[in-house]
Coordinates of C-alpha atoms in Angstrom, one line a residue:
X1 CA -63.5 -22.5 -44.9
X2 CA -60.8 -20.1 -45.4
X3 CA -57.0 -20.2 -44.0
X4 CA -56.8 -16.9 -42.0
X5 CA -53.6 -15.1 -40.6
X6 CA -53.5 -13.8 -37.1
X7 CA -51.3 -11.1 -36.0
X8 CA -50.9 -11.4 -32.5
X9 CA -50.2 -8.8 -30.5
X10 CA -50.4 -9.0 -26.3
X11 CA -53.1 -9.2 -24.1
X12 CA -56.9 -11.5 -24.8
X13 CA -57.8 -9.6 -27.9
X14 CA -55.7 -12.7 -30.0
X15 CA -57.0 -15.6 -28.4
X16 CA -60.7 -14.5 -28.9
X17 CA -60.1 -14.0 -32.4
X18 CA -58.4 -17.9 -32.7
X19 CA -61.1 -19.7 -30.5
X20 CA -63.6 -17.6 -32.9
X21 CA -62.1 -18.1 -36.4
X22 CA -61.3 -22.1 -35.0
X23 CA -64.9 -22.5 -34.3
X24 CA -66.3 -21.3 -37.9
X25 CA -64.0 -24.0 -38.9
X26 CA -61.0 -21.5 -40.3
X27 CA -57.2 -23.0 -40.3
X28 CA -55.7 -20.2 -38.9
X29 CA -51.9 -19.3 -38.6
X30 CA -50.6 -17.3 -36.1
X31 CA -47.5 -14.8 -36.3
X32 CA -46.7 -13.8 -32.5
X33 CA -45.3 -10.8 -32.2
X34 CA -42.5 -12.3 -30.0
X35 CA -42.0 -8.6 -27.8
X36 CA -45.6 -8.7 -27.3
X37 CA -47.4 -11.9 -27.5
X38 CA -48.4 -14.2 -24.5
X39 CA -46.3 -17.1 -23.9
X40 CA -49.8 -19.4 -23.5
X41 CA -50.5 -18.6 -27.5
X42 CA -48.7 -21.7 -28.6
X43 CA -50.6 -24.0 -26.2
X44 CA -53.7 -22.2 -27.7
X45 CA -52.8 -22.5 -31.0
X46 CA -51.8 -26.4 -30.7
X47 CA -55.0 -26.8 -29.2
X48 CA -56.8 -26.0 -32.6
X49 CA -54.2 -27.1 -34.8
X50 CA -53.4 -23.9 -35.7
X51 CA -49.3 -23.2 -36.6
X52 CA -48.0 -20.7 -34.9
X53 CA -44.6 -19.0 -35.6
X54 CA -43.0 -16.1 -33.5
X55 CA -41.8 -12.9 -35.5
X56 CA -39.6 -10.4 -33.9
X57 CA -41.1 -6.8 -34.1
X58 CA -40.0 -4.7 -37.4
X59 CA -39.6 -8.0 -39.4
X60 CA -41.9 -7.3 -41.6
X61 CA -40.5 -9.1 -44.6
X62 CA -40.1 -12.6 -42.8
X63 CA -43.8 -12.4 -42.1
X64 CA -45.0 -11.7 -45.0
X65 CA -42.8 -14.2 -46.1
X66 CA -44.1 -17.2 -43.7
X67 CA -48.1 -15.8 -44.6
X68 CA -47.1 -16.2 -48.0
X69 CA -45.7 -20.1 -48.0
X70 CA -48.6 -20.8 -46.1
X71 CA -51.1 -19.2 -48.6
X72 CA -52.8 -17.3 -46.3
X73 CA -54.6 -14.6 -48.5
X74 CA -56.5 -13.0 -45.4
X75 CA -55.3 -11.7 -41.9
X76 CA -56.6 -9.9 -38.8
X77 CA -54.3 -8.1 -36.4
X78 CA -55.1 -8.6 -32.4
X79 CA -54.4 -7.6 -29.5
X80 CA -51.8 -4.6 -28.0
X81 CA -48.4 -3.5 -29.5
X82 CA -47.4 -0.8 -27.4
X83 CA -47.0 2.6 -28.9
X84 CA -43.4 3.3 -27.5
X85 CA -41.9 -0.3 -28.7
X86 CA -43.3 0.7 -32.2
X87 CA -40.8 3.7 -32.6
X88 CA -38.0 3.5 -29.7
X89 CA -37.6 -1.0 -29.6
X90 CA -37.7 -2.3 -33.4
X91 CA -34.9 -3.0 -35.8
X92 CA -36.4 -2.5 -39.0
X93 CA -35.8 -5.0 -41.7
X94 CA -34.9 -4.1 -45.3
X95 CA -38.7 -4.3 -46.0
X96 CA -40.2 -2.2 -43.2
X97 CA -37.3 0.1 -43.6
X98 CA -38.9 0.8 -47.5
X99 CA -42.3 1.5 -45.3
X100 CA -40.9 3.5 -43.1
X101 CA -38.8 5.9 -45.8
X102 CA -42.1 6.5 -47.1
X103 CA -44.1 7.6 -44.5
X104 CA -45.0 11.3 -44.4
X105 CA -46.0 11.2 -40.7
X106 CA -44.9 8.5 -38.5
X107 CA -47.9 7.7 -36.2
X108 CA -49.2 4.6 -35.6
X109 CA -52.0 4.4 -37.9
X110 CA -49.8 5.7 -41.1
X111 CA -47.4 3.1 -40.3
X112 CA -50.1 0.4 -39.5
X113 CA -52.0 1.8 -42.9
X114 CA -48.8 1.4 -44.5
X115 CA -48.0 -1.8 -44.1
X116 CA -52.1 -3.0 -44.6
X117 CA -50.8 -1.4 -48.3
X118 CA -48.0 -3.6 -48.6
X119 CA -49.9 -6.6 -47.5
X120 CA -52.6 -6.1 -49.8
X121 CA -49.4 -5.6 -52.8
X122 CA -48.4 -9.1 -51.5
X123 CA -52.0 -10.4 -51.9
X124 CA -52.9 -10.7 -48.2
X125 CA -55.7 -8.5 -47.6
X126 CA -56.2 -7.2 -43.9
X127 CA -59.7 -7.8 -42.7
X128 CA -61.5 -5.9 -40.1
X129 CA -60.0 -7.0 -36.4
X130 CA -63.8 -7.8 -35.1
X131 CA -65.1 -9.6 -38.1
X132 CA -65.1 -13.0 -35.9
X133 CA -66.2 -10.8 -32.2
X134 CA -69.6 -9.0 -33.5
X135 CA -71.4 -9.8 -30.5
X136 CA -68.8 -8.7 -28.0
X137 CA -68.6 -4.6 -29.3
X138 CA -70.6 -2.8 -27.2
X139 CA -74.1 -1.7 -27.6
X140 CA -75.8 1.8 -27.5
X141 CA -77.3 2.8 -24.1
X142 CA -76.5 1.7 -20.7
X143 CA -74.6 -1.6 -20.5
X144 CA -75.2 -2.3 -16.2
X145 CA -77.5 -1.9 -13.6
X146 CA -76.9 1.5 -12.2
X147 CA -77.4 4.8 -14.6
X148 CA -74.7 7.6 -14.8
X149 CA -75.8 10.6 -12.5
X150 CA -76.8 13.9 -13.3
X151 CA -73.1 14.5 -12.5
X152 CA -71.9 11.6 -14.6
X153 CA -73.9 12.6 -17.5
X154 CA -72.9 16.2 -17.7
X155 CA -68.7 15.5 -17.5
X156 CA -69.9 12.9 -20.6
X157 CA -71.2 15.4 -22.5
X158 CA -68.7 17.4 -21.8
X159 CA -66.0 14.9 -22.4
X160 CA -67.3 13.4 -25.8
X161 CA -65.8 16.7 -27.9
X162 CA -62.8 16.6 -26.6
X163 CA -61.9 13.2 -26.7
X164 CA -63.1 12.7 -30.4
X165 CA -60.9 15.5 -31.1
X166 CA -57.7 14.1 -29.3
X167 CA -58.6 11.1 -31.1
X168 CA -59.2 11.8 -34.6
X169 CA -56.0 14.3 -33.8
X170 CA -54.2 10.0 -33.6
X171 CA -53.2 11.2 -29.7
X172 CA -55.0 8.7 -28.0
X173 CA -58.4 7.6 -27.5
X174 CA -59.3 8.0 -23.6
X175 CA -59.7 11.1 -21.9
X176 CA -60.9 11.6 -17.9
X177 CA -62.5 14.1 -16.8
X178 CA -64.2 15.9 -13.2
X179 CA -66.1 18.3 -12.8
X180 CA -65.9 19.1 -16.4
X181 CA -61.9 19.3 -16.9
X182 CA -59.7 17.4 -18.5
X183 CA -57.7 15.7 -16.0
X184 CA -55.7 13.2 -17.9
X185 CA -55.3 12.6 -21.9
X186 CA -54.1 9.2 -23.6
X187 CA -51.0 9.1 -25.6
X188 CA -48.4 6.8 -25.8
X189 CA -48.5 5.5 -22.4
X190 CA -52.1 3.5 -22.7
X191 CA -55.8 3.6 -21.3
X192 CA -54.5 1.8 -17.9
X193 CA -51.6 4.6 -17.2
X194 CA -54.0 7.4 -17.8
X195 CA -56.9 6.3 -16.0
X196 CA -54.3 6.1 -12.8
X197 CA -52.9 9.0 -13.7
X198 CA -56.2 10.9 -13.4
X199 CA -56.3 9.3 -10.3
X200 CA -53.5 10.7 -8.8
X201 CA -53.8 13.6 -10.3
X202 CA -57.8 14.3 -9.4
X203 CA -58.4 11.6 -6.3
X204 CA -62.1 10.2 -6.6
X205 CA -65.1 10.9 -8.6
X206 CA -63.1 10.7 -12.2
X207 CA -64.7 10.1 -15.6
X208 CA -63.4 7.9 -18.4
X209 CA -64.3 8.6 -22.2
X210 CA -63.0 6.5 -24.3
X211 CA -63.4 6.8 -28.3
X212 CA -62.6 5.3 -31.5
X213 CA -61.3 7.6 -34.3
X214 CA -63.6 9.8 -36.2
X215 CA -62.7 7.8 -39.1
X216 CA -61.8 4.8 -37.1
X217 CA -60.1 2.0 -39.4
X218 CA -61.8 -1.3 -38.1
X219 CA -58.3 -3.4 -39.3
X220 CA -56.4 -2.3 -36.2
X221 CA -56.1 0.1 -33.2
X222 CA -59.9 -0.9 -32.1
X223 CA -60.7 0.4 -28.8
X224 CA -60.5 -2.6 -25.8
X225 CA -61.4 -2.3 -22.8
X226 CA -62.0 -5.5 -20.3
X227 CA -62.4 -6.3 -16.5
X228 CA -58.7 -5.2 -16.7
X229 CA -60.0 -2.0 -17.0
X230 CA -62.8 -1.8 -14.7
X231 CA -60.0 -3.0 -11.7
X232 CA -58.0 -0.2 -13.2
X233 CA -61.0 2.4 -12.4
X234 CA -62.5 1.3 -9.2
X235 CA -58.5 1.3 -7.8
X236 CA -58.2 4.9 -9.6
X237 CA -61.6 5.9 -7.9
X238 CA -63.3 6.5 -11.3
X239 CA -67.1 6.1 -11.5
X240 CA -68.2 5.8 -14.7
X241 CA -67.2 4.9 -18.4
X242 CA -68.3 5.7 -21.5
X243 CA -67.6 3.7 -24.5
X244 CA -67.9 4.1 -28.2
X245 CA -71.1 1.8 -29.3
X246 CA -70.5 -0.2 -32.3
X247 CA -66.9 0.3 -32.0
X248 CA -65.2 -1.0 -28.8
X249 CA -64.9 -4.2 -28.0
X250 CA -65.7 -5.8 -24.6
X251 CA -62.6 -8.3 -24.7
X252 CA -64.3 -10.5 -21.1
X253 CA -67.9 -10.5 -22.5
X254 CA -70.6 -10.5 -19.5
X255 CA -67.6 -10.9 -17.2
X256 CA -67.1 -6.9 -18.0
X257 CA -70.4 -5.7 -17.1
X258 CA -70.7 -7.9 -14.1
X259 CA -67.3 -6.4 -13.1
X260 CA -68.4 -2.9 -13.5
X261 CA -71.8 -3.8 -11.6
X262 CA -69.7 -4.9 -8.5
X263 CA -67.6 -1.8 -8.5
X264 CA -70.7 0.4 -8.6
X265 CA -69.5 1.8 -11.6
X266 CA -71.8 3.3 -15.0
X267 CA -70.8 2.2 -17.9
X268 CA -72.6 3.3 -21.3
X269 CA -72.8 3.0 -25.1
X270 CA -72.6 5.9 -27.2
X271 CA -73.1 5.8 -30.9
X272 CA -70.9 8.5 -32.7
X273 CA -74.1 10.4 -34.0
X274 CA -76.0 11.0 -30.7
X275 CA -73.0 12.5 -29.3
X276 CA -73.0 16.0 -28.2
X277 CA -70.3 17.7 -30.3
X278 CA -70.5 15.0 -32.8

């Protein structure tokens, strides 16, 4: 097997891709964004003999250096770096400084694209984040035991335009709605923040649409959502979720659904194409 780089970002999303990529029988080794990755990485990594080294955010060129010496021709980026650290926290190196004069719009995926370009000129190609995680994206059609309501179903329909615009727009990819309105709209601030936004803002009964891009780029920004995000909901008084099948992945497996179930909340699987607006 291969020797695979991991780009480790915060949250589960990086230690489902090691226990995956350690199983197939990959040597894997892990840069940690140190802002962002979990402190229990290491003892992960150790635990399959993986190396793992800790990279401050905006050194790009040390970690291309330490892929490099390590001959890692293949990487995946996991888990969270949050929007605002991206452009208001980093101290560029003299590499991601060259990236970053170049970019004609700085949002996250032209700067994410741009380094996946200077990767690939280094000869470390970027690799779709779920190639080890196929059986944990979500599947078309209704994931738990209860079925969204007539109600449900109609803000859904209503919501799936809107938030495939506001995503392939690179604003966010969650919307909430009731009572077919927009209540709350992703940006910077992430799916958690918005979904108790809208709860604030709308009190109970809330709908959650969440999206990948129209042209969604499978290397990074995949949509996540986990029992994280069902506690998030039933606390925000949301009752159903819809996610994008094929495309999101369910970062606690079973554990999600079961989650949902116990809230009473729906939660469904929309392919792109059976989408009304699509």
């Amino acid at each position: 097997m291969s020797r695979i780089g991991l780009i480790a970002g915060n949250g589960r999303f990086p230690f489902l891709v090691l226990d995956a990529a350690a199983a197939l029988g990959h040597e894997v080794v892990v840069l940690a964004v140190k802002e962002e990755a979990d402190a229990d990485l290491e003892e992960a990594a150790r635990a399959h003999g993986a190396h793992l080294h800790r990279v401050s955010l905006g050194h790009l060129g040390k970690a291309l250096a330490i892929l490099k010496d390590a001959e890692v021709k293949q990487a995946v980026m996991a888990g969270q770096v949050k929007h605002t650290k991206i452009f208001a926290n980093i101290v560029p190196d003299l590499t991601l400084l060259s990236v970053l004069m170049r970019l004609k719009a700085k949002n996250t995926d032209a700067l994410i694209a741009a380094v996946a370009s200077v990767m690939r000129d280094r000869g470390i190609e970027l690799l779709d984040s779920t190639i080890f995680l196929q059986p944990l994206l979500a599947r078309e059609g209704q994931l738990g035991s209860r079925a969204p309501s007539a109600e449900e179903a109609a803000d859904f329909d209503f919501g799936y335009g809107v938030a495939d615009r506001i995503a392939g727009a690179d604003i966010g990819q969650t919307i909430v709605v009731k009572d077919q309105a927009v209540v709350a709209v992703e940006a910077m601030e992430g799916t958690d923040e918005t979904i108790a936004r809208a709860g604030r803002l709308a009190g109970r009964g809330t709908r959650v649409v969440k999206v990948a891009k129209p042209h969604q780029d499978m290397r990074f920004d995949v949509p996540v959502v986990g029992v994280a995000t069902i506690e998030t909901m039933a606390r925000a008084g949301a009752t159903a979720l819809s996610l994008d099948a094929g495309r999101t992945l369910l970062l606690d497996g079973e554990a999600f659904v079961s989650a949902a179930d116990a809230a009473g909340i729906t939660v469904v699987g929309r392919a792109r194409g059976a989408r009304s607006g699509a």
